[in-house]
Coordinates of C-alpha atoms and ligand atoms in Angstrom, one line a residue:
X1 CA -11.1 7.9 31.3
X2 CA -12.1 9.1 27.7
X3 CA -15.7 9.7 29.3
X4 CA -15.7 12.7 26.8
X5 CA -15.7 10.6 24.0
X6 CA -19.0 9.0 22.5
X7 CA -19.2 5.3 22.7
X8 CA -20.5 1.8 21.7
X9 CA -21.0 -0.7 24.5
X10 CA -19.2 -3.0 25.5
X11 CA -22.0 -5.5 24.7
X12 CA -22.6 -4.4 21.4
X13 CA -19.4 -3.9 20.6
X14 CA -19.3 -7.4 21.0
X15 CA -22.6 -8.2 19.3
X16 CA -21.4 -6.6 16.4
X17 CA -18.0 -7.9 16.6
X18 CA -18.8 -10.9 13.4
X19 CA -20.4 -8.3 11.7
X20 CA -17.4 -5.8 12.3
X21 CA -14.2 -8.9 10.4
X22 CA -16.8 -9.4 8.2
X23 CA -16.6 -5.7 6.5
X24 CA -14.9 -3.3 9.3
X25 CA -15.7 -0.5 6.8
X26 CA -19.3 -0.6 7.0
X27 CA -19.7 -1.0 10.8
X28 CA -17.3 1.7 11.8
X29 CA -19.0 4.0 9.1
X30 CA -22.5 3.3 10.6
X31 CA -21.1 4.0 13.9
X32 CA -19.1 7.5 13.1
X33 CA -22.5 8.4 11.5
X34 CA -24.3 7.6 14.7
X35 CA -21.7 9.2 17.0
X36 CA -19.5 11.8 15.2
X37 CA -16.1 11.8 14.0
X38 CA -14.2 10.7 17.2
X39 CA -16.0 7.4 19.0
X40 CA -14.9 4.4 21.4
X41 CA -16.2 0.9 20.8
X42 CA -14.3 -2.2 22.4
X43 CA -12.6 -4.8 19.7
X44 CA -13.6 -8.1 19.7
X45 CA -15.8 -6.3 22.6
X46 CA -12.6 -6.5 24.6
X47 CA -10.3 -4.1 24.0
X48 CA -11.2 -0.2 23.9
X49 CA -10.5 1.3 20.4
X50 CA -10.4 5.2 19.8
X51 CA -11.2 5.6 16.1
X52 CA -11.3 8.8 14.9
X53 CA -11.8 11.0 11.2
X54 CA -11.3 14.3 13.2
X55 CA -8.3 16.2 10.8
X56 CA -7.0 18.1 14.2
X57 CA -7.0 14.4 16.2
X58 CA -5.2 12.7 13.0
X59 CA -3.2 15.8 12.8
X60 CA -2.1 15.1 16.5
X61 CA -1.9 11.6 16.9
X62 CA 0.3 11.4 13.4
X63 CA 2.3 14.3 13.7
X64 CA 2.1 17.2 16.2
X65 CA 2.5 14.6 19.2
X66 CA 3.7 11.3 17.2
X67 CA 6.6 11.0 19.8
X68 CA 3.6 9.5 22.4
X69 CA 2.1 7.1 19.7
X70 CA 3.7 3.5 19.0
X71 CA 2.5 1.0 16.2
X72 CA 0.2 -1.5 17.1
X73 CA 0.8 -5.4 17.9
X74 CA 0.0 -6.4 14.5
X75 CA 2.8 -4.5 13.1
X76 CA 5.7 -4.6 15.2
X77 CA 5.0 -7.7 17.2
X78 CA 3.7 -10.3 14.7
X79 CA 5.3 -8.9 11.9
X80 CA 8.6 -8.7 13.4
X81 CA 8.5 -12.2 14.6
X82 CA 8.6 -13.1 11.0
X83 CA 10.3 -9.7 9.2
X84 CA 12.9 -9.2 12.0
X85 CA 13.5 -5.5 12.9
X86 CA 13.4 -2.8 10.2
X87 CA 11.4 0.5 9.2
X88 CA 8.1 -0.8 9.3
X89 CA 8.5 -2.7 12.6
X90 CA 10.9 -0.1 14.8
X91 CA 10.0 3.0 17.2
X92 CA 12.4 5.9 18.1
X93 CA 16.3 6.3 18.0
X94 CA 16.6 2.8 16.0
X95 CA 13.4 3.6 13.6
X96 CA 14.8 7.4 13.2
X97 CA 18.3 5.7 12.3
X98 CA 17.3 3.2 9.7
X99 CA 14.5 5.9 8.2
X100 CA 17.9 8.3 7.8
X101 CA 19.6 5.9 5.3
X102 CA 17.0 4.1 3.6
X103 CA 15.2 7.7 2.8
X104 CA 18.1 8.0 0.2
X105 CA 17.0 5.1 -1.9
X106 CA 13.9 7.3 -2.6
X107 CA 15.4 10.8 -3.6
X108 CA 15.0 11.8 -6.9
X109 CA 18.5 10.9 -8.3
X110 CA 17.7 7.7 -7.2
X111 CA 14.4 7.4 -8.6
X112 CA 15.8 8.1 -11.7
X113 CA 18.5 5.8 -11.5
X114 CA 15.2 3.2 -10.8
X115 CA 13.4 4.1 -14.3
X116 CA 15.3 2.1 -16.4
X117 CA 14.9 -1.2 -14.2
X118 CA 11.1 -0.7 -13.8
X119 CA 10.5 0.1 -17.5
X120 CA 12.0 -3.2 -17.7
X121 CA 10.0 -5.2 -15.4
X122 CA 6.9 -3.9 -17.0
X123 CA 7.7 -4.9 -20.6
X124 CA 8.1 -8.7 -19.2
X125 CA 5.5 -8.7 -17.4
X126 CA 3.2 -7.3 -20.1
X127 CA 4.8 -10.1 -22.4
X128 CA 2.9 -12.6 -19.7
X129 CA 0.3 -10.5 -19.4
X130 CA -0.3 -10.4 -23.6
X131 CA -0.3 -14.1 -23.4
X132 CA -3.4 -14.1 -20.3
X133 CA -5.5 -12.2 -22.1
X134 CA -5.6 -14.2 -25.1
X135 CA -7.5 -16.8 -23.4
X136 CA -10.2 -14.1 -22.3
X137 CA -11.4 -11.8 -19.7
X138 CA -8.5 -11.6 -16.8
X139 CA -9.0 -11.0 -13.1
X140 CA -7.0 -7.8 -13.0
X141 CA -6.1 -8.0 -9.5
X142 CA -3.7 -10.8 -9.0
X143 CA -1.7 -9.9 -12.6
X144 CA -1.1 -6.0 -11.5
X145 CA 0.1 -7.4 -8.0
X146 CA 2.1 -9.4 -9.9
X147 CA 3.5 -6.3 -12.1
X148 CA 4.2 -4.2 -9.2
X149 CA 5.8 -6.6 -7.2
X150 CA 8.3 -7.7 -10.0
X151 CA 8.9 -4.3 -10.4
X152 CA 9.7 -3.6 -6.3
X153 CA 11.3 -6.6 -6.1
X154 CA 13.6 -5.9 -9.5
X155 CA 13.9 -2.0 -8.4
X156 CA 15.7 -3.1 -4.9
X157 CA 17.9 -6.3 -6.4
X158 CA 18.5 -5.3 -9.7
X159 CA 18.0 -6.5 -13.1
X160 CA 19.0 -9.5 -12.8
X161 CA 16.8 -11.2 -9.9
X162 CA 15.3 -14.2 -11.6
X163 CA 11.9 -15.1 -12.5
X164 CA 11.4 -17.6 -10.2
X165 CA 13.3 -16.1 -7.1
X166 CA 10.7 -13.1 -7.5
X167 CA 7.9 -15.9 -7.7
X168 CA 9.2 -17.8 -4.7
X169 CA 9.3 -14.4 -2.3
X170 CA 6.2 -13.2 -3.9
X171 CA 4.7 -16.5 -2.4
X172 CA 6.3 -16.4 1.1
X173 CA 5.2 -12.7 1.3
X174 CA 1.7 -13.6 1.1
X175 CA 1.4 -17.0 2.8
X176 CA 3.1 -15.6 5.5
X177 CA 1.4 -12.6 6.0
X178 CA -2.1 -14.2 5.8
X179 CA -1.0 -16.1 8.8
X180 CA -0.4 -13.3 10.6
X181 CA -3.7 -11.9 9.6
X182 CA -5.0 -15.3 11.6
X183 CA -2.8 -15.1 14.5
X184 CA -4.0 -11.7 14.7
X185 CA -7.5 -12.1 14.4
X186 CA -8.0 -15.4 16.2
X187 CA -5.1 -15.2 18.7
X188 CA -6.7 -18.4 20.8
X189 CA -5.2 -20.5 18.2
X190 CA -1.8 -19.4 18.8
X191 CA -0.7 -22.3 21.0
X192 CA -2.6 -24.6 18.4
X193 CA -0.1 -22.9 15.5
X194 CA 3.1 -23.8 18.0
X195 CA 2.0 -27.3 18.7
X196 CA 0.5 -28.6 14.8
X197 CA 3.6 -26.7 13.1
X198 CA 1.9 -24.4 11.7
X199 CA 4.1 -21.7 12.7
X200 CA 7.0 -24.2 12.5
X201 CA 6.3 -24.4 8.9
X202 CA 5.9 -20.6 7.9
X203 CA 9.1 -20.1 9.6
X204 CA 10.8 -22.5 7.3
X205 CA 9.2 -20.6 4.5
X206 CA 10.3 -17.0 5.8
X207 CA 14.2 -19.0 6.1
X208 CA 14.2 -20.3 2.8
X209 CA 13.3 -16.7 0.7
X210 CA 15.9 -15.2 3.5
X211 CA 18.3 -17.7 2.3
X212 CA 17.5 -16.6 -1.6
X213 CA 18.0 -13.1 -1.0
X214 CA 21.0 -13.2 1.1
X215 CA 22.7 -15.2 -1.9
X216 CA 22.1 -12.0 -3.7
X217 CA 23.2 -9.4 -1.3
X218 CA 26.8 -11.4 -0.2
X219 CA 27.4 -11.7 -4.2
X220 CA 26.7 -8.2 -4.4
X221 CA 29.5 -7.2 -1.8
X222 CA 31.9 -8.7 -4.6
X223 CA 30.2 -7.3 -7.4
X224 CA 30.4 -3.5 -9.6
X225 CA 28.1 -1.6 -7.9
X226 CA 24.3 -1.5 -9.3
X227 CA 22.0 1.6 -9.8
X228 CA 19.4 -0.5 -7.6
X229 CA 17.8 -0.2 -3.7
X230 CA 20.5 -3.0 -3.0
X231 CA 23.5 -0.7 -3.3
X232 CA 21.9 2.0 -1.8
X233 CA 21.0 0.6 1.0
X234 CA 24.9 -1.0 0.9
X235 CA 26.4 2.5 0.7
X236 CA 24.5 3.9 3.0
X237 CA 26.3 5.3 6.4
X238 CA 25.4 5.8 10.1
X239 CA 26.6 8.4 11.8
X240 CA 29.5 6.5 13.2
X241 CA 30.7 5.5 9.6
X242 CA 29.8 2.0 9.5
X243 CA 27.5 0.4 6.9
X244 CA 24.5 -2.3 7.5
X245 CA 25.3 -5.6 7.8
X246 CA 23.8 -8.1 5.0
X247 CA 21.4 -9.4 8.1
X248 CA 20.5 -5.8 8.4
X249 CA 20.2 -5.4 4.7
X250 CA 18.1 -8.5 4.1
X251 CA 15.3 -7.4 7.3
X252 CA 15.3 -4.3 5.2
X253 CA 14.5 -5.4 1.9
X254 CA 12.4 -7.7 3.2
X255 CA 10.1 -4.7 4.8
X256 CA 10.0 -2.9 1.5
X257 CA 8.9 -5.8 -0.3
X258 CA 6.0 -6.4 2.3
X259 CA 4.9 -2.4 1.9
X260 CA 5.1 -2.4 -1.4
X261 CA 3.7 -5.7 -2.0
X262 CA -0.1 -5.2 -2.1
X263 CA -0.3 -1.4 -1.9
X264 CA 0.4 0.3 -5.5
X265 CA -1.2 -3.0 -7.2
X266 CA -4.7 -2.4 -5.6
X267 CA -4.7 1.5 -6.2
X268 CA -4.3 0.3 -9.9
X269 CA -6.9 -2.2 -9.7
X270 CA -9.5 0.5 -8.3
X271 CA -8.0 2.7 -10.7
X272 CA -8.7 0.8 -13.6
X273 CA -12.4 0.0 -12.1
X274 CA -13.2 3.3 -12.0
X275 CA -11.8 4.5 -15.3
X276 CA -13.7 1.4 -17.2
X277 CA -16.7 2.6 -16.2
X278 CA -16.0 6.5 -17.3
X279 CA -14.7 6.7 -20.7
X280 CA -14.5 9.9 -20.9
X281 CA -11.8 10.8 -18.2
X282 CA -10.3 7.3 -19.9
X283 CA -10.1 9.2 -22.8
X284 CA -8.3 12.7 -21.6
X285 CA -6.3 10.4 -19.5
X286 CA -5.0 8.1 -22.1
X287 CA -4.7 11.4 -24.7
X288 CA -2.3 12.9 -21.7
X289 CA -0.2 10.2 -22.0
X290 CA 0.0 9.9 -25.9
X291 CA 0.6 14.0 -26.0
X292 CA 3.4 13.7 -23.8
X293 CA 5.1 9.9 -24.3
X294 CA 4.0 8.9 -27.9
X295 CA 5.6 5.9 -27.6
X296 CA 8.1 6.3 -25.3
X297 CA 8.2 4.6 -22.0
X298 CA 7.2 6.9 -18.5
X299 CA 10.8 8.0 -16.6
X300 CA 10.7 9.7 -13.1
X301 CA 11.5 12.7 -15.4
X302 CA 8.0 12.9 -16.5
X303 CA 5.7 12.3 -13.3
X304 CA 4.7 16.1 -13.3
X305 CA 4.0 16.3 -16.3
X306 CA 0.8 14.5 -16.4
X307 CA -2.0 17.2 -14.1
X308 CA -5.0 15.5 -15.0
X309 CA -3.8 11.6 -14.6
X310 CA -2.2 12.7 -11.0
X311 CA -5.9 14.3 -9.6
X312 CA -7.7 11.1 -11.4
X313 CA -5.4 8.8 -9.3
X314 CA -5.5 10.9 -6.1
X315 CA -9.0 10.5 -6.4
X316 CA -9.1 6.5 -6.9
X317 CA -6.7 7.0 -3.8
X318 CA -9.3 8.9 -2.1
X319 CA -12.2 6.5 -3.1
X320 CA -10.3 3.7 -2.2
X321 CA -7.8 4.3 0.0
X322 CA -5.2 0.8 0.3
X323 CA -4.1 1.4 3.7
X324 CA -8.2 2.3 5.0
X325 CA -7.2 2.4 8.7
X326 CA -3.8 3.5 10.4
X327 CA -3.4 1.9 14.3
X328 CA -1.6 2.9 16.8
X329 CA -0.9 2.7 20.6
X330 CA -0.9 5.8 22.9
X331 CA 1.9 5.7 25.0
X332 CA 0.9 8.3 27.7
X333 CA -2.3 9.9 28.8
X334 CA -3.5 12.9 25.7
X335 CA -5.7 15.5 24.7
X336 CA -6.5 17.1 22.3
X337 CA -9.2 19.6 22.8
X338 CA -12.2 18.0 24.3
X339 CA -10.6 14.6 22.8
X340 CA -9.4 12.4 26.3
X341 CA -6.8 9.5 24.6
X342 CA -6.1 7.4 28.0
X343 CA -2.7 5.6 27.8
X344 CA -2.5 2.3 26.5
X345 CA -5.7 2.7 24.5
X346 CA -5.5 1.9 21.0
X347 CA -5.8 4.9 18.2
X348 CA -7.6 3.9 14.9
X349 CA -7.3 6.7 11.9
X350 CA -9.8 5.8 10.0
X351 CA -8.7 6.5 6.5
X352 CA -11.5 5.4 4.8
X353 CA -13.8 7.5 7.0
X354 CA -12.0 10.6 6.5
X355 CA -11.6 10.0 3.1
X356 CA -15.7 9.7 2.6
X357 CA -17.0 12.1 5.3
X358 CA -19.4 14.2 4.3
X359 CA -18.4 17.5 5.7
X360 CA -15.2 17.2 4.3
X361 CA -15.9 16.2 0.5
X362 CA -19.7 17.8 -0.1
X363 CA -20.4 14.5 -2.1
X364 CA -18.1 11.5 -1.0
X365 CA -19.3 9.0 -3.5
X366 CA -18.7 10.5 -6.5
X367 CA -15.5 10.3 -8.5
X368 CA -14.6 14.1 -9.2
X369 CA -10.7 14.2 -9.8
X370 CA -11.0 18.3 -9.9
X371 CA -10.9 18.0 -6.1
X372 CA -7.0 18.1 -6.7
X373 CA -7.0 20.9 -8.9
X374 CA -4.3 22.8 -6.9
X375 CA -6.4 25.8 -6.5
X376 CA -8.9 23.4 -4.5
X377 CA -6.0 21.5 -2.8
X378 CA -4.4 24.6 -1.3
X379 CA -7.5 25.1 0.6
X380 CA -7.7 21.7 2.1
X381 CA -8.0 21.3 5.4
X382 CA -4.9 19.1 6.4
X383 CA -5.7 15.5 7.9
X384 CA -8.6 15.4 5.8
X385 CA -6.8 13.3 2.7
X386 CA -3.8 11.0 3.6
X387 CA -3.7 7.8 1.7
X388 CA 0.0 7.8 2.2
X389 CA -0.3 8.6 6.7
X390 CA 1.8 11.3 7.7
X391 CA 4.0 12.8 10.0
X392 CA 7.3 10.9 10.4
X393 CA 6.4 7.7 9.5
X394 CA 4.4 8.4 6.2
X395 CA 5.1 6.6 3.7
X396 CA 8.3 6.6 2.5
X397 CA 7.6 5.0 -1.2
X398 CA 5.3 7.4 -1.8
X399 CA 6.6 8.7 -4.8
X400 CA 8.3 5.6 -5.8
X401 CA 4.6 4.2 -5.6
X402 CA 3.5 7.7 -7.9
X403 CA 5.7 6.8 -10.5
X404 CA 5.0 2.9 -10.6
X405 CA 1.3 3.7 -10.8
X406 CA 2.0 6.3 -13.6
X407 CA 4.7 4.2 -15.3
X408 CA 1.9 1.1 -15.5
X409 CA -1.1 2.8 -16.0
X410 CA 0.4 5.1 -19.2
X411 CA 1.3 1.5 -20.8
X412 CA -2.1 -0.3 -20.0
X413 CA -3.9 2.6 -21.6
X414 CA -1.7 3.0 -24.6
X415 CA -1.9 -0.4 -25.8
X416 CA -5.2 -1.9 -24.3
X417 CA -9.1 -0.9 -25.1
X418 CA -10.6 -2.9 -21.9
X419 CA -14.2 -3.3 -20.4
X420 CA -15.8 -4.5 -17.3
X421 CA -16.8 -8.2 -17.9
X422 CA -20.7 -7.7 -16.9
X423 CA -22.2 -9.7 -14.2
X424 CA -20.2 -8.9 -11.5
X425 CA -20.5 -7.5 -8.3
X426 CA -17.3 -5.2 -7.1
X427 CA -17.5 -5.2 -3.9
X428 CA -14.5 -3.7 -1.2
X429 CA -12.8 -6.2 1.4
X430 CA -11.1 -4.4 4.0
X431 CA -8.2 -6.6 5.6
X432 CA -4.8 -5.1 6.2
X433 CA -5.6 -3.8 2.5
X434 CA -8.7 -2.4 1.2
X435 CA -8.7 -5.2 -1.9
X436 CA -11.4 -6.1 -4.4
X437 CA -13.2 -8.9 -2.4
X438 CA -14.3 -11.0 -5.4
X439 CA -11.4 -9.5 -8.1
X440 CA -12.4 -7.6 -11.2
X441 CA -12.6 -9.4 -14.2
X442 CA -11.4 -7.2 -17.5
X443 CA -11.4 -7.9 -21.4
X444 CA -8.4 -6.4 -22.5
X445 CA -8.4 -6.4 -26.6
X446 CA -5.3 -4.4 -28.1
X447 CA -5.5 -0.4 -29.2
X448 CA -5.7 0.5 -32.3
X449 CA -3.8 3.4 -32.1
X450 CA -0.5 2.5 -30.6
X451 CA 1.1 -0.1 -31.3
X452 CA 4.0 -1.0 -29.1
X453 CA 4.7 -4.2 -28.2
X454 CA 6.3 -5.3 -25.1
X455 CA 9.1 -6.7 -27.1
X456 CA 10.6 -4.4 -28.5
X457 CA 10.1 -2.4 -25.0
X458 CA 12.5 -5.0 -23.6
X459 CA 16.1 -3.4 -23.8
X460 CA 19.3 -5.6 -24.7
Ligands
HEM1 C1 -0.3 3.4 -3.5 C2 0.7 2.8 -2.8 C3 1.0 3.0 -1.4 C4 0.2 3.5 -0.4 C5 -1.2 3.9 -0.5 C6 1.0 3.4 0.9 C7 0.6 3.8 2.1 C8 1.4 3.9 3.2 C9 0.9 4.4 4.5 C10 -0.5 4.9 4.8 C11 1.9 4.3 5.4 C12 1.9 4.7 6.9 C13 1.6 3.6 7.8 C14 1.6 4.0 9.2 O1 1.7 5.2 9.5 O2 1.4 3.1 10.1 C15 3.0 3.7 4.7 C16 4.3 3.4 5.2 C17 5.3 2.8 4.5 N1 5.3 2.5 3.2 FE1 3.9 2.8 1.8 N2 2.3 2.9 0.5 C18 2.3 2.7 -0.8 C19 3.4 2.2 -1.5 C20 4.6 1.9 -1.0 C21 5.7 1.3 -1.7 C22 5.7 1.0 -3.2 C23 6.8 1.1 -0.8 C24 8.2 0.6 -1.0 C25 8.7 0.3 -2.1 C26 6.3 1.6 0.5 C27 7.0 1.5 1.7 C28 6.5 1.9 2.9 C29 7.3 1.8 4.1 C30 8.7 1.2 4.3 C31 6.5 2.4 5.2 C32 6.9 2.5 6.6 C33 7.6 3.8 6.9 C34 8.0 4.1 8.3 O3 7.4 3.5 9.2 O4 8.9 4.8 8.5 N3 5.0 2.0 0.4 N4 2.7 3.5 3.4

C-alpha cells in the first residue's frame, strides 16, 4: 500500500473527475498545492494514479530504476493497435534494439545531411503561408503544424514526397489519433466503435497512408541512396547483420511522424505567443539571427550559435511544456525514500507541475529566459526541467526538434513584423499535447528590413 503517500478520495476523485478532462492541469495543480509534490488520487475515480513533481521520484521512475517502469495503455496498447510496433510503442530487448539503429538518423552527420531538405520544406511552406496572410490575421497554430510536419515528413522520405501524400498522412495522423484519445477516455464505447465501424473505418484510413508510404520505401530499395531518415533507417544493421524489413521500416516512420507531429509545432506556437507580447527579447532575438545568418538560411551547423534564442525557447519549453504529463506503469513494488510505488499502480510525471513549482523556479509565471544562462543551469537541480523526459527513452528528436524550432523561428522573425490580434483569450488545453485551446490568431505584415522571399529560398 502507498499509505505514505498523501491522497484524494476515492469519491472526490470521482467528483472531480469532469472537472479533471476538462483542464487536467488545473486540478492536479490545485491538488499538488493541497498535498505536496508526490499525491494519489483515483482516475476517473477508479484507477489509483501516483503523480508526482518530486526531482528524486522523476529521477527514479525515469532513469535510476526505468527497467521496473512500462508505458501506459494509451501508448503501447491503443496506439500500437493502429501504429504497429516501433519505438514509441515497444519495452525492453526489442525497444533497446530498434532505439540502437534509429538513434543514427539523429547524430550530427545526419542532421546535417537533413538541413538542406528542411530549409526546403520551409521556403514552400512559407510560399503558402505568404498567400494566408494576405487575407488577414492567421490562426498560427494549425499553419506551423503544418510547417513542421512537412518538414518531418520530407526530412524522413526525402525531397521528393508530394504535396498531397504529406496532406493525406498529415490527415490520418490526426483523425486517427483523436480516436484514440476517445477510446481512451470513454472506453465504454469501445464495443460501440467495433459494432458502428467506427474503428472499421479508421483502420481503412491507417491502411491507405500505410499503402502511400510503403510505395515509397519499396521504390527506394531500387533507387540511389538519399541523405534522408528513409535510407538511414534502410542502412541500418542489427547485430546479426540483417536490415529492417519495409513492414518494419514503414511502423517506424510512421512512429516518428506521430512524435513529431504535434510536438515542435506547439512549442513554436507558445513561442511566438510569448515573444508578441515582449518586444524586446523579440528584438535581441531577431537581431541574433540577423548578426549571425543575414540572409542565409539556419544549418545544423549554426544551432549553438544562437545563446540567447536557445534560453528564450527553453523557457517557452518550460512555460509550456508539449508533452505536460509523462505516464507510466510500475512493474514491481518501489521506493523511493519515504515514496511507496505499489506494482501495477500508474506513475504520472507531471511535467507541467514541475516545470511551474514554486520551490523550484522562485517565480513560475514569469517568462525569464536567463534561467538557462549556463552559470544558472549548472546548478539545477536535475528532474526539475525535462520537456524532452529522460532516461532511456527521452526523446530521441530532441535536437532534430532544436534545430526545426530554430530553423523556423530565425525565418518568421526575419521576414515578418506580427502582433496579437486583440480580443482573444489564450488559454492552455491539455490533451495528449498541451495545445492552444482556442488557437492564436496573428497579423503577420512583412519586415522591412530583410527582404527574402521564400522564392528565391527554394533551391533548383
Ligand atoms: C519540441 C518538440 C518535442 C518535445 C517537447 C518532445 C518531447 C518528448 C518526450 C517528453 C518524450 C518522452 C516520452 C516518454 O518518456 O514517455 C519523447 C519521446 C520521443 N520523441 Fe519527442 N519531442 C519533441 C519532438 C520530437 C520530434 C521532432 C521527433 C521525431 C522526429 C520526436 C520523436 C520522439 C520519439 C520517437 C520518442 C520515443 C522515444 C523512445 O521511447 O525511445 N520528438 N519526446
Amino acid at each position: 500500500m502507498s499509505a505514505s503517500i498523501p491522497g484524494v478520495s476515492r469519491f472526490r476523485s470521482f467528483t472531480d473527475s469532469p472537472a479533471l478532462a476538462r483542464n487536467p492541469i488545473k486540478v492536479l495543480s490545485a491538488y499538488s498545492g493541497l498535498l505536496g509534490s508526490t499525491f494519489r488520487f483515483y482516475l476517473g475515480g477508479l484507477k489509483e494514479a501516483i503523480v508526482t513533481i518530486d526531482p528524486a521520484v522523476i529521477q527514479h521512475v525515469l532513469k535510476t530504476n526505468a527497467e521496473n517502469y512500462r508505458k501506459s495503455e494509451i501508448q503501447v496498447k491503443r496506439m500500437g493497435h493502429f501504429l504497429g510496433k516501433g519505438l514509441l510503442t515497444t519495452e525492453g530487448e526489442p525497444w533497446r534494439n530498434q532505439r540502437r539503429l534509429i538513434q543514427k538518423g539523429f547524430d550530427r552527420k545526419q542532421l546535417d545531411a537533413l538541413s538542406a531538405i528542411m530549409q526546403d520544406s520551409l521556403a514552400e511552406s512559407l510560399l503558402e503561408f505568404d498567400r494566408r496572410i494576405e487575407e488577414g490575421p492567421v490562426d498560427i497554430y494549425p499553419q506551423l503544424m503544418e510547417m513542421t510536419f512537412a518538414m518531418v515528413a520530407r526530412s524522413l522520405f526525402g525531397a521528393k514526397l508530394k504535396r498531397e501524400d504529406i496532406d493525406l498522412v498529415s490527415d490520418t495522423i490526426c483523425t486517427v489519433q483523436e480516436f484514440i484519445v476517445r477510446q481512451t477516455l470513454q472506453p465504454y464505447l469501445n464495443p460501440w466503435f467495433a459494432v458502428s465501424g467506427e474503428l472499421k473505418k479508421h483502420e481503412d484510413m491507417r491502411a491507405q497512408a500505410d499503402n502511400v508510404l510503403l510505395e515509397y520505401i519499396k521504390a527506394r530499395r531500387h533507387q540511389a541512396p538519399g541523405s534522408d531518415l528513409l535510407q538511414s533507417l534502410m542502412d541500418a544493421r542489427y547485430t546479426d547483420g540483417e536490415g529492417m524489413s519495409d513492414a518494419m521500416v514503414l511502423s517506424e516512420s510512421m512512429q516518428l511522424l506521430v512524435a513529431g507531429h504535434e510536438t515542435s509545432s506547439n512549442g513554436l506556437s507558445w513561442l511566438l505567443y510569448l515573444l508578441s507580447t515582449r518586444p524586446e527579447h523579440l528584438l535581441r532575438v531577431r537581431e541574433e539571427f540577423n548578426a549571425v545568418l543575414g540572409d542565409a538560411p539556419l544549418s545544423h551547423a549554426d544551432v549553438m550559435k544562437f545563446p540567447f534564442t536557445t534560453q528564450i525557447i527553453q523557457e517557452a519549453l518550460r512555460l509550456y511544456p508539449p508533452f505536460w504529463m509523462i505516464d507510466r506503469m510500475a512493474v514491481e513494488e518501489d521506493r523511493v525514500g519515504d515514496v511507496v510505488i505499489p506494482a501495477g499502480s500508474m506513475v504520472i510525471v507531471y511535467v507541467y507541475g514541475a516545470h511551474h513549482a514554486r520551490h523550484a523556479w522562485g517565480d513560475p509565471e514569469q517568462f525569464r529566459p536567463e534561467r538557462f544562462v549556463k552559470e544558472n543551469e549548472k546548478q539545477r537541480t536535475p528532474f526539475t526541467y525535462m520537456p524532452f523526459g529522460g532516461g532511456p527513452r527521452v526523446c530521441i528528436g530532441n535536437q532534430y526538434a532544436m534545430l526545426q524550432i530554430l530553423m523556423i523561428l530565425s525565418m518568421i522573425l526575419r521576414r515578418y513584423d506580427f502582433e496579437l490580434s486583440p480580443g482573444q483569450e489564450i488559454e492552455e488545453r491539455a490533451m495528449v499535447i498541451l495545445r492552444p485551446k482556442n488557437g492564436i490568431k496573428m497579423r503577420f505584415t512583412h519586415a522591412d528590413i530583410v527582404h527574402t522571399h521564400a522564392s528565391e529560398l527554394v533551391s533548383a
